[in-house]
């Protein structure tokens, strides 16, 4: 395979495999619209066969196992046991399917990191997931993985209905000591959430929320506050123009490799970012045939698409010279990146985060 065709040599651990689209929740914002199986989902043999290929072609030392809910695969154990021989494992889970058998598996081979998502306090979380008991499943997972010593990360997804609860959620988890890190992000209008405009957090609300969160932990517990990261928007976290975040993680460097993550869908299709999952323009191949992927035409196609997006959405914008461009997933799904509407901050990548407390410029 020629070096220029290598799809992901710079990615290292930024590779996520959706083991299945099956899920016991029906979360309102779900980007892959999880719930039912996709046609032609990969078999355990397909997934296991991909591990040495990813290790070779992607130069990957770690991967993330996600879904849907990965623990709902009846063959999860066999996949996980082989994955541990190749990679450091990050596990995304909602806690559904965490059986005693899998608990034994994780005690013997703990993941290097576990990531769960919370959408507010119990009532809000269950409502957002459309299932009573969803909060209890996450709580059980956090408790279990903390007990076995696996580092835990809590993604706190903010929307217009739960902003006032997020601080209390963090304080509750702090008291119990079950979370090692928090990532605070905004609801994304993609996938199942693309029609839910009422849930979008306005820019001024987000900035005020982050300021309040920062002031609270500066006042009460700065050490604990250092465990919190927030979605990466320049003005909401006080960065100067010299520290602007990369506007899009799909960018390609001089060596012709992705600067972003790679998401492998449950059917094996490969995309350079979760925000572009199942967008045919940005599909660059299938993991089953990674050894035959040729990215030359992909680069040309993506470059053309990005140019068209900027011409269509940004040419007449008065903030063009000051804006970092926004998220391609947002532009393609909602017509533009809605976060730029009142120009209150430059737009960063919604999959990247910055510490709540930043060093001075």
mmCIF file of C-alpha atoms in Angstrom:
data_model
loop_
_atom_site.group_PDB
_atom_site.id
_atom_site.type_symbol
_atom_site.label_atom_id
_atom_site.label_comp_id
_atom_site.label_asym_id
_atom_site.label_seq_id
_atom_site.Cartn_x
_atom_site.Cartn_y
_atom_site.Cartn_z
ATOM 1 C CA UNK A 1 0.000 0.000 0.000
ATOM 2 C CA UNK A 2 1.637 3.293 -1.076
ATOM 3 C CA UNK A 3 2.402 5.719 1.745
ATOM 4 C CA UNK A 4 0.203 8.431 0.209
ATOM 5 C CA UNK A 5 -2.786 6.094 0.389
ATOM 6 C CA UNK A 6 -2.485 5.519 4.116
ATOM 7 C CA UNK A 7 -5.752 6.905 5.517
ATOM 8 C CA UNK A 8 -4.813 7.587 9.083
ATOM 9 C CA UNK A 9 -1.116 7.406 9.923
ATOM 10 C CA UNK A 10 -1.326 10.383 12.277
ATOM 11 C CA UNK A 11 -4.308 9.241 14.277
ATOM 12 C CA UNK A 12 -2.874 6.936 16.915
ATOM 13 C CA UNK A 13 -5.683 6.484 19.449
ATOM 14 C CA UNK A 14 -8.357 8.561 17.732
ATOM 15 C CA UNK A 15 -10.156 5.585 16.194
ATOM 16 C CA UNK A 16 -13.662 4.580 17.206
ATOM 17 C CA UNK A 17 -15.448 1.409 16.137
ATOM 18 C CA UNK A 18 -19.224 1.296 16.445
ATOM 19 C CA UNK A 19 -19.657 -2.367 17.286
ATOM 20 C CA UNK A 20 -23.409 -2.196 16.684
ATOM 21 C CA UNK A 21 -26.189 0.279 16.126
ATOM 22 C CA UNK A 22 -28.392 -1.619 18.567
ATOM 23 C CA UNK A 23 -29.221 0.272 21.763
ATOM 24 C CA UNK A 24 -31.713 0.074 24.593
ATOM 25 C CA UNK A 25 -32.095 3.867 24.701
ATOM 26 C CA UNK A 26 -33.628 6.235 22.164
ATOM 27 C CA UNK A 27 -31.663 9.376 23.043
ATOM 28 C CA UNK A 28 -33.145 12.503 21.505
ATOM 29 C CA UNK A 29 -29.833 13.734 20.083
ATOM 30 C CA UNK A 30 -28.267 10.455 18.903
ATOM 31 C CA UNK A 31 -25.999 11.131 15.909
ATOM 32 C CA UNK A 32 -26.091 7.526 14.548
ATOM 33 C CA UNK A 33 -29.796 7.284 15.493
ATOM 34 C CA UNK A 34 -29.065 4.114 17.422
ATOM 35 C CA UNK A 35 -31.782 1.677 18.383
ATOM 36 C CA UNK A 36 -31.991 -1.021 15.729
ATOM 37 C CA UNK A 37 -29.360 -3.003 13.873
ATOM 38 C CA UNK A 38 -27.983 -1.663 10.610
ATOM 39 C CA UNK A 39 -28.186 -3.827 7.502
ATOM 40 C CA UNK A 40 -24.944 -5.735 7.030
ATOM 41 C CA UNK A 41 -23.437 -5.053 10.441
ATOM 42 C CA UNK A 42 -19.959 -6.505 10.829
ATOM 43 C CA UNK A 43 -19.601 -9.974 12.267
ATOM 44 C CA UNK A 44 -17.209 -10.633 15.115
ATOM 45 C CA UNK A 45 -14.837 -12.148 12.543
ATOM 46 C CA UNK A 46 -14.966 -8.935 10.453
ATOM 47 C CA UNK A 47 -14.164 -6.801 13.485
ATOM 48 C CA UNK A 48 -11.392 -9.044 14.782
ATOM 49 C CA UNK A 49 -9.859 -9.212 11.300
ATOM 50 C CA UNK A 50 -9.711 -5.400 11.273
ATOM 51 C CA UNK A 51 -7.532 -5.127 14.387
ATOM 52 C CA UNK A 52 -4.137 -5.952 12.824
ATOM 53 C CA UNK A 53 -5.091 -3.873 9.756
ATOM 54 C CA UNK A 54 -5.821 -0.841 11.932
ATOM 55 C CA UNK A 55 -2.654 -1.406 13.877
ATOM 56 C CA UNK A 56 -0.659 -1.514 10.652
ATOM 57 C CA UNK A 57 -2.321 1.042 8.401
ATOM 58 C CA UNK A 58 -3.460 3.455 11.090
ATOM 59 C CA UNK A 59 -0.439 3.047 13.349
ATOM 60 C CA UNK A 60 -2.971 2.770 16.165
ATOM 61 C CA UNK A 61 -2.047 1.842 19.712
ATOM 62 C CA UNK A 62 -5.519 2.418 21.139
ATOM 63 C CA UNK A 63 -9.106 2.300 19.941
ATOM 64 C CA UNK A 64 -12.521 3.144 21.328
ATOM 65 C CA UNK A 65 -15.372 0.636 21.286
ATOM 66 C CA UNK A 66 -18.753 2.294 20.958
ATOM 67 C CA UNK A 67 -22.218 1.917 19.453
ATOM 68 C CA UNK A 68 -25.223 1.923 19.851
ATOM 69 C CA UNK A 69 -24.497 0.055 23.010
ATOM 70 C CA UNK A 70 -21.456 -2.188 22.502
ATOM 71 C CA UNK A 71 -22.250 -4.373 25.513
ATOM 72 C CA UNK A 72 -25.453 -5.552 23.824
ATOM 73 C CA UNK A 73 -23.528 -7.582 21.263
ATOM 74 C CA UNK A 74 -23.824 -11.228 22.350
ATOM 75 C CA UNK A 75 -20.256 -11.777 21.085
ATOM 76 C CA UNK A 76 -18.809 -8.726 22.852
ATOM 77 C CA UNK A 77 -16.569 -10.870 25.064
ATOM 78 C CA UNK A 78 -14.782 -12.523 22.147
ATOM 79 C CA UNK A 79 -14.275 -9.164 20.399
ATOM 80 C CA UNK A 80 -13.015 -7.460 23.542
ATOM 81 C CA UNK A 81 -10.586 -10.227 24.485
ATOM 82 C CA UNK A 82 -8.894 -10.034 21.081
ATOM 83 C CA UNK A 83 -8.971 -6.216 21.015
ATOM 84 C CA UNK A 84 -7.065 -6.134 24.313
ATOM 85 C CA UNK A 85 -4.200 -8.048 22.659
ATOM 86 C CA UNK A 86 -3.743 -5.278 20.095
ATOM 87 C CA UNK A 87 -4.816 -2.007 21.716
ATOM 88 C CA UNK A 88 -5.455 0.070 24.782
ATOM 89 C CA UNK A 89 -9.250 0.124 24.990
ATOM 90 C CA UNK A 90 -11.592 3.029 25.619
ATOM 91 C CA UNK A 91 -15.157 1.887 26.213
ATOM 92 C CA UNK A 92 -18.217 4.042 25.520
ATOM 93 C CA UNK A 93 -21.229 2.650 27.356
ATOM 94 C CA UNK A 94 -24.605 3.599 28.773
ATOM 95 C CA UNK A 95 -24.376 0.687 31.193
ATOM 96 C CA UNK A 96 -27.076 -1.321 29.430
ATOM 97 C CA UNK A 97 -25.978 -4.938 29.163
ATOM 98 C CA UNK A 98 -23.410 -4.800 31.955
ATOM 99 C CA UNK A 99 -24.027 -8.380 33.092
ATOM 100 C CA UNK A 100 -22.195 -10.271 35.820
ATOM 101 C CA UNK A 101 -20.335 -12.167 33.095
ATOM 102 C CA UNK A 102 -19.042 -8.940 31.577
ATOM 103 C CA UNK A 103 -18.186 -7.584 35.012
ATOM 104 C CA UNK A 104 -15.922 -10.604 35.471
ATOM 105 C CA UNK A 105 -14.366 -9.914 32.066
ATOM 106 C CA UNK A 106 -13.640 -6.281 32.953
ATOM 107 C CA UNK A 107 -12.244 -7.191 36.364
ATOM 108 C CA UNK A 108 -9.733 -9.463 34.627
ATOM 109 C CA UNK A 109 -9.002 -6.992 31.791
ATOM 110 C CA UNK A 110 -10.117 -3.460 32.715
ATOM 111 C CA UNK A 111 -10.466 -0.928 29.887
ATOM 112 C CA UNK A 112 -7.968 1.926 29.989
ATOM 113 C CA UNK A 113 -10.816 4.427 30.060
ATOM 114 C CA UNK A 114 -14.615 4.344 30.286
ATOM 115 C CA UNK A 115 -16.790 7.148 28.905
ATOM 116 C CA UNK A 116 -20.465 7.602 29.762
ATOM 117 C CA UNK A 117 -22.918 10.387 28.916
ATOM 118 C CA UNK A 118 -25.328 12.128 31.259
ATOM 119 C CA UNK A 119 -28.124 14.498 30.267
ATOM 120 C CA UNK A 120 -28.982 16.001 33.615
ATOM 121 C CA UNK A 121 -30.368 14.649 36.869
ATOM 122 C CA UNK A 122 -32.303 11.373 36.940
ATOM 123 C CA UNK A 123 -35.654 12.607 35.612
ATOM 124 C CA UNK A 124 -34.064 14.703 32.872
ATOM 125 C CA UNK A 125 -31.676 11.939 31.860
ATOM 126 C CA UNK A 126 -34.390 9.279 31.634
ATOM 127 C CA UNK A 127 -36.603 11.646 29.650
ATOM 128 C CA UNK A 128 -33.786 12.495 27.232
ATOM 129 C CA UNK A 129 -33.013 8.796 26.729
ATOM 130 C CA UNK A 130 -36.727 7.953 26.403
ATOM 131 C CA UNK A 131 -36.376 5.115 28.910
ATOM 132 C CA UNK A 132 -37.043 4.893 32.616
ATOM 133 C CA UNK A 133 -34.005 3.407 34.355
ATOM 134 C CA UNK A 134 -31.453 4.859 31.936
ATOM 135 C CA UNK A 135 -29.905 6.990 34.690
ATOM 136 C CA UNK A 136 -29.642 3.979 37.008
ATOM 137 C CA UNK A 137 -27.751 2.023 34.341
ATOM 138 C CA UNK A 138 -25.192 4.824 33.925
ATOM 139 C CA UNK A 139 -24.887 5.138 37.699
ATOM 140 C CA UNK A 140 -24.259 1.408 38.081
ATOM 141 C CA UNK A 141 -21.616 1.500 35.341
ATOM 142 C CA UNK A 142 -19.789 4.448 36.928
ATOM 143 C CA UNK A 143 -19.824 2.741 40.318
ATOM 144 C CA UNK A 144 -18.581 -0.577 38.947
ATOM 145 C CA UNK A 145 -15.774 0.770 36.782
ATOM 146 C CA UNK A 146 -14.610 3.059 39.582
ATOM 147 C CA UNK A 147 -14.485 0.058 41.920
ATOM 148 C CA UNK A 148 -12.225 -1.905 39.563
ATOM 149 C CA UNK A 149 -9.949 1.097 39.024
ATOM 150 C CA UNK A 150 -10.821 1.937 35.416
ATOM 151 C CA UNK A 151 -10.621 5.727 34.839
ATOM 152 C CA UNK A 152 -14.060 7.191 34.151
ATOM 153 C CA UNK A 153 -15.014 10.181 32.014
ATOM 154 C CA UNK A 154 -18.500 11.720 32.098
ATOM 155 C CA UNK A 155 -19.725 13.580 29.028
ATOM 156 C CA UNK A 156 -22.312 16.131 30.121
ATOM 157 C CA UNK A 157 -24.468 17.079 27.126
ATOM 158 C CA UNK A 158 -26.058 20.494 27.636
ATOM 159 C CA UNK A 159 -29.317 21.560 26.033
ATOM 160 C CA UNK A 160 -31.857 24.285 26.687
ATOM 161 C CA UNK A 161 -33.713 22.194 29.260
ATOM 162 C CA UNK A 162 -30.876 21.004 31.504
ATOM 163 C CA UNK A 163 -28.328 23.820 31.800
ATOM 164 C CA UNK A 164 -29.427 24.604 35.348
ATOM 165 C CA UNK A 165 -28.834 20.978 36.402
ATOM 166 C CA UNK A 166 -25.299 20.413 35.109
ATOM 167 C CA UNK A 167 -23.519 22.003 38.068
ATOM 168 C CA UNK A 168 -25.527 19.843 40.482
ATOM 169 C CA UNK A 169 -24.747 16.692 38.472
ATOM 170 C CA UNK A 170 -21.037 17.461 38.724
ATOM 171 C CA UNK A 171 -21.273 18.154 42.453
ATOM 172 C CA UNK A 172 -23.182 14.892 43.038
ATOM 173 C CA UNK A 173 -20.564 12.856 41.177
ATOM 174 C CA UNK A 174 -17.806 14.743 42.969
ATOM 175 C CA UNK A 175 -19.307 13.797 46.350
ATOM 176 C CA UNK A 176 -19.480 10.132 45.354
ATOM 177 C CA UNK A 177 -16.020 10.113 43.780
ATOM 178 C CA UNK A 178 -17.035 8.063 40.747
ATOM 179 C CA UNK A 179 -15.758 10.319 37.938
ATOM 180 C CA UNK A 180 -12.158 11.164 37.073
ATOM 181 C CA UNK A 181 -12.893 13.760 34.405
ATOM 182 C CA UNK A 182 -15.816 15.710 32.964
ATOM 183 C CA UNK A 183 -16.358 16.947 29.424
ATOM 184 C CA UNK A 184 -19.093 19.550 29.094
ATOM 185 C CA UNK A 185 -20.482 19.976 25.596
ATOM 186 C CA UNK A 186 -23.534 21.321 23.826
ATOM 187 C CA UNK A 187 -26.313 19.381 22.151
ATOM 188 C CA UNK A 188 -25.510 18.824 18.444
ATOM 189 C CA UNK A 189 -28.330 19.171 15.884
ATOM 190 C CA UNK A 190 -27.308 16.065 13.937
ATOM 191 C CA UNK A 191 -28.773 12.603 13.476
ATOM 192 C CA UNK A 192 -31.942 12.170 15.493
ATOM 193 C CA UNK A 193 -31.484 15.658 16.932
ATOM 194 C CA UNK A 194 -31.456 17.617 13.685
ATOM 195 C CA UNK A 195 -35.130 18.624 13.993
ATOM 196 C CA UNK A 196 -34.931 19.624 17.657
ATOM 197 C CA UNK A 197 -34.167 23.325 17.327
ATOM 198 C CA UNK A 198 -35.836 23.978 20.665
ATOM 199 C CA UNK A 199 -32.980 22.171 22.436
ATOM 200 C CA UNK A 200 -30.206 24.330 20.977
ATOM 201 C CA UNK A 201 -28.325 26.429 23.509
ATOM 202 C CA UNK A 202 -27.976 30.031 22.414
ATOM 203 C CA UNK A 203 -24.460 31.400 22.269
ATOM 204 C CA UNK A 204 -24.989 33.953 24.999
ATOM 205 C CA UNK A 205 -26.498 31.255 27.241
ATOM 206 C CA UNK A 206 -23.518 28.979 26.682
ATOM 207 C CA UNK A 207 -20.978 31.687 27.446
ATOM 208 C CA UNK A 208 -22.835 32.680 30.617
ATOM 209 C CA UNK A 209 -23.090 29.044 31.677
ATOM 210 C CA UNK A 210 -19.349 28.409 31.207
ATOM 211 C CA UNK A 211 -18.469 31.623 33.038
ATOM 212 C CA UNK A 212 -20.700 30.616 35.950
ATOM 213 C CA UNK A 213 -19.207 27.108 36.054
ATOM 214 C CA UNK A 214 -15.699 28.526 36.058
ATOM 215 C CA UNK A 215 -16.451 31.036 38.807
ATOM 216 C CA UNK A 216 -18.151 28.369 40.924
ATOM 217 C CA UNK A 217 -15.129 26.058 40.960
ATOM 218 C CA UNK A 218 -12.650 28.908 41.303
ATOM 219 C CA UNK A 219 -14.526 29.793 44.456
ATOM 220 C CA UNK A 220 -15.254 26.322 45.835
ATOM 221 C CA UNK A 221 -12.678 23.814 44.578
ATOM 222 C CA UNK A 222 -10.234 24.810 41.850
ATOM 223 C CA UNK A 223 -8.406 21.482 42.144
ATOM 224 C CA UNK A 224 -11.565 19.586 41.274
ATOM 225 C CA UNK A 225 -12.445 22.149 38.608
ATOM 226 C CA UNK A 226 -9.205 21.242 36.839
ATOM 227 C CA UNK A 227 -10.882 17.920 35.964
ATOM 228 C CA UNK A 228 -13.479 19.714 33.845
ATOM 229 C CA UNK A 229 -13.121 20.445 30.140
ATOM 230 C CA UNK A 230 -15.581 22.419 28.026
ATOM 231 C CA UNK A 231 -16.423 22.372 24.359
ATOM 232 C CA UNK A 232 -13.791 24.324 22.507
ATOM 233 C CA UNK A 233 -15.120 27.754 21.541
ATOM 234 C CA UNK A 234 -12.662 30.635 21.548
ATOM 235 C CA UNK A 235 -14.522 33.427 23.278
ATOM 236 C CA UNK A 236 -16.455 31.189 25.661
ATOM 237 C CA UNK A 237 -13.160 30.133 27.244
ATOM 238 C CA UNK A 238 -11.283 33.403 26.912
ATOM 239 C CA UNK A 239 -8.703 32.538 24.277
ATOM 240 C CA UNK A 240 -7.094 35.180 22.105
ATOM 241 C CA UNK A 241 -7.011 34.932 18.324
ATOM 242 C CA UNK A 242 -3.498 33.492 18.502
ATOM 243 C CA UNK A 243 -4.909 30.412 20.225
ATOM 244 C CA UNK A 244 -7.814 29.783 17.892
ATOM 245 C CA UNK A 245 -8.763 26.123 17.600
ATOM 246 C CA UNK A 246 -8.583 24.307 14.304
ATOM 247 C CA UNK A 247 -11.959 24.973 12.718
ATOM 248 C CA UNK A 248 -12.401 21.428 11.405
ATOM 249 C CA UNK A 249 -10.759 18.190 12.402
ATOM 250 C CA UNK A 250 -11.154 16.777 8.877
ATOM 251 C CA UNK A 251 -8.239 18.883 7.660
ATOM 252 C CA UNK A 252 -5.416 17.037 5.925
ATOM 253 C CA UNK A 253 -1.797 17.841 6.663
ATOM 254 C CA UNK A 254 1.115 18.138 4.233
ATOM 255 C CA UNK A 255 1.777 14.403 4.380
ATOM 256 C CA UNK A 256 -1.728 13.612 3.168
ATOM 257 C CA UNK A 257 -3.146 12.172 6.370
ATOM 258 C CA UNK A 258 -6.181 13.047 8.425
ATOM 259 C CA UNK A 259 -5.659 15.328 11.401
ATOM 260 C CA UNK A 260 -8.886 14.083 12.967
ATOM 261 C CA UNK A 261 -10.369 10.946 14.400
ATOM 262 C CA UNK A 262 -11.748 8.064 12.363
ATOM 263 C CA UNK A 263 -15.150 6.553 13.007
ATOM 264 C CA UNK A 264 -15.871 3.070 11.719
ATOM 265 C CA UNK A 265 -19.595 2.444 11.443
ATOM 266 C CA UNK A 266 -21.238 -0.809 12.502
ATOM 267 C CA UNK A 267 -21.275 -1.919 8.860
ATOM 268 C CA UNK A 268 -17.559 -1.160 8.436
ATOM 269 C CA UNK A 269 -17.882 2.146 6.569
ATOM 270 C CA UNK A 270 -15.166 4.644 7.515
ATOM 271 C CA UNK A 271 -15.559 8.398 8.119
ATOM 272 C CA UNK A 272 -13.058 11.034 9.289
ATOM 273 C CA UNK A 273 -15.314 12.410 12.047
ATOM 274 C CA UNK A 274 -18.393 11.408 14.021
ATOM 275 C CA UNK A 275 -20.059 14.669 12.967
ATOM 276 C CA UNK A 276 -19.966 13.385 9.366
ATOM 277 C CA UNK A 277 -21.079 9.839 10.129
ATOM 278 C CA UNK A 278 -23.156 8.344 7.266
ATOM 279 C CA UNK A 279 -22.594 11.310 4.997
ATOM 280 C CA UNK A 280 -21.709 9.662 1.655
ATOM 281 C CA UNK A 281 -19.471 12.533 0.552
ATOM 282 C CA UNK A 282 -17.118 11.896 3.470
ATOM 283 C CA UNK A 283 -17.151 8.086 3.442
ATOM 284 C CA UNK A 284 -13.658 7.038 2.375
ATOM 285 C CA UNK A 285 -13.892 3.252 2.436
ATOM 286 C CA UNK A 286 -14.831 0.167 4.401
ATOM 287 C CA UNK A 287 -12.697 -1.493 7.042
ATOM 288 C CA UNK A 288 -13.210 -4.846 5.320
ATOM 289 C CA UNK A 289 -11.139 -3.550 2.383
ATOM 290 C CA UNK A 290 -8.811 -1.059 4.081
ATOM 291 C CA UNK A 291 -5.828 -2.517 2.249
ATOM 292 C CA UNK A 292 -7.245 -1.358 -1.101
ATOM 293 C CA UNK A 293 -8.370 2.145 -0.123
ATOM 294 C CA UNK A 294 -7.126 4.896 -2.458
ATOM 295 C CA UNK A 295 -7.593 8.357 -0.998
ATOM 296 C CA UNK A 296 -6.558 10.453 -3.999
ATOM 297 C CA UNK A 297 -10.109 10.825 -5.291
ATOM 298 C CA UNK A 298 -11.361 11.252 -1.726
ATOM 299 C CA UNK A 299 -9.135 14.273 -1.121
ATOM 300 C CA UNK A 300 -10.372 15.879 -4.323
ATOM 301 C CA UNK A 301 -14.024 15.153 -3.504
ATOM 302 C CA UNK A 302 -13.767 16.530 0.019
ATOM 303 C CA UNK A 303 -11.873 19.620 -1.086
ATOM 304 C CA UNK A 304 -14.567 20.364 -3.643
ATOM 305 C CA UNK A 305 -17.335 19.840 -1.111
ATOM 306 C CA UNK A 306 -15.728 22.109 1.486
ATOM 307 C CA UNK A 307 -15.241 24.846 -1.116
ATOM 308 C CA UNK A 308 -18.902 24.573 -2.096
ATOM 309 C CA UNK A 309 -20.012 24.803 1.533
ATOM 310 C CA UNK A 310 -17.960 27.937 2.144
ATOM 311 C CA UNK A 311 -19.197 29.553 -1.060
ATOM 312 C CA UNK A 312 -22.824 28.674 -0.305
ATOM 313 C CA UNK A 313 -22.921 29.506 3.403
ATOM 314 C CA UNK A 314 -20.131 31.916 4.166
ATOM 315 C CA UNK A 315 -19.344 34.189 1.202
ATOM 316 C CA UNK A 316 -21.825 36.885 2.181
ATOM 317 C CA UNK A 317 -21.257 36.550 5.920
ATOM 318 C CA UNK A 318 -19.989 39.692 7.634
ATOM 319 C CA UNK A 319 -17.937 37.598 10.084
ATOM 320 C CA UNK A 320 -16.057 35.573 7.451
ATOM 321 C CA UNK A 321 -12.677 37.191 8.149
ATOM 322 C CA UNK A 322 -12.931 36.574 11.885
ATOM 323 C CA UNK A 323 -14.614 33.163 11.937
ATOM 324 C CA UNK A 324 -12.825 29.820 11.920
ATOM 325 C CA UNK A 325 -15.493 28.279 9.694
ATOM 326 C CA UNK A 326 -17.459 26.036 11.973
ATOM 327 C CA UNK A 327 -18.410 22.374 11.798
ATOM 328 C CA UNK A 328 -18.895 20.670 8.426
ATOM 329 C CA UNK A 329 -21.440 18.334 9.978
ATOM 330 C CA UNK A 330 -23.518 21.315 11.090
ATOM 331 C CA UNK A 331 -23.186 23.054 7.726
ATOM 332 C CA UNK A 332 -24.295 19.968 5.817
ATOM 333 C CA UNK A 333 -27.158 19.056 8.140
ATOM 334 C CA UNK A 334 -28.673 22.381 9.145
ATOM 335 C CA UNK A 335 -27.606 24.535 6.192
ATOM 336 C CA UNK A 336 -24.957 26.351 8.205
ATOM 337 C CA UNK A 337 -23.281 26.249 11.580
ATOM 338 C CA UNK A 338 -26.022 27.772 13.709
ATOM 339 C CA UNK A 339 -23.554 28.796 16.411
ATOM 340 C CA UNK A 340 -22.410 31.745 14.284
ATOM 341 C CA UNK A 341 -25.815 33.435 14.187
ATOM 342 C CA UNK A 342 -25.097 36.183 16.714
ATOM 343 C CA UNK A 343 -21.306 36.227 16.264
ATOM 344 C CA UNK A 344 -20.647 35.975 19.983
ATOM 345 C CA UNK A 345 -17.692 33.651 19.600
ATOM 346 C CA UNK A 346 -15.448 32.092 16.982
ATOM 347 C CA UNK A 347 -16.405 28.537 16.152
ATOM 348 C CA UNK A 348 -14.315 25.605 17.253
ATOM 349 C CA UNK A 349 -14.666 21.900 16.583
ATOM 350 C CA UNK A 350 -17.508 20.460 18.721
ATOM 351 C CA UNK A 351 -15.493 17.269 19.292
ATOM 352 C CA UNK A 352 -12.555 19.110 20.865
ATOM 353 C CA UNK A 353 -12.299 20.442 24.404
ATOM 354 C CA UNK A 354 -10.288 22.867 26.498
ATOM 355 C CA UNK A 355 -9.682 22.979 30.267
ATOM 356 C CA UNK A 356 -12.183 24.998 32.273
ATOM 357 C CA UNK A 357 -9.215 26.903 33.716
ATOM 358 C CA UNK A 358 -6.823 28.114 31.049
ATOM 359 C CA UNK A 359 -3.285 29.368 31.545
ATOM 360 C CA UNK A 360 -2.874 33.112 30.912
ATOM 361 C CA UNK A 361 -1.929 34.159 27.374
#
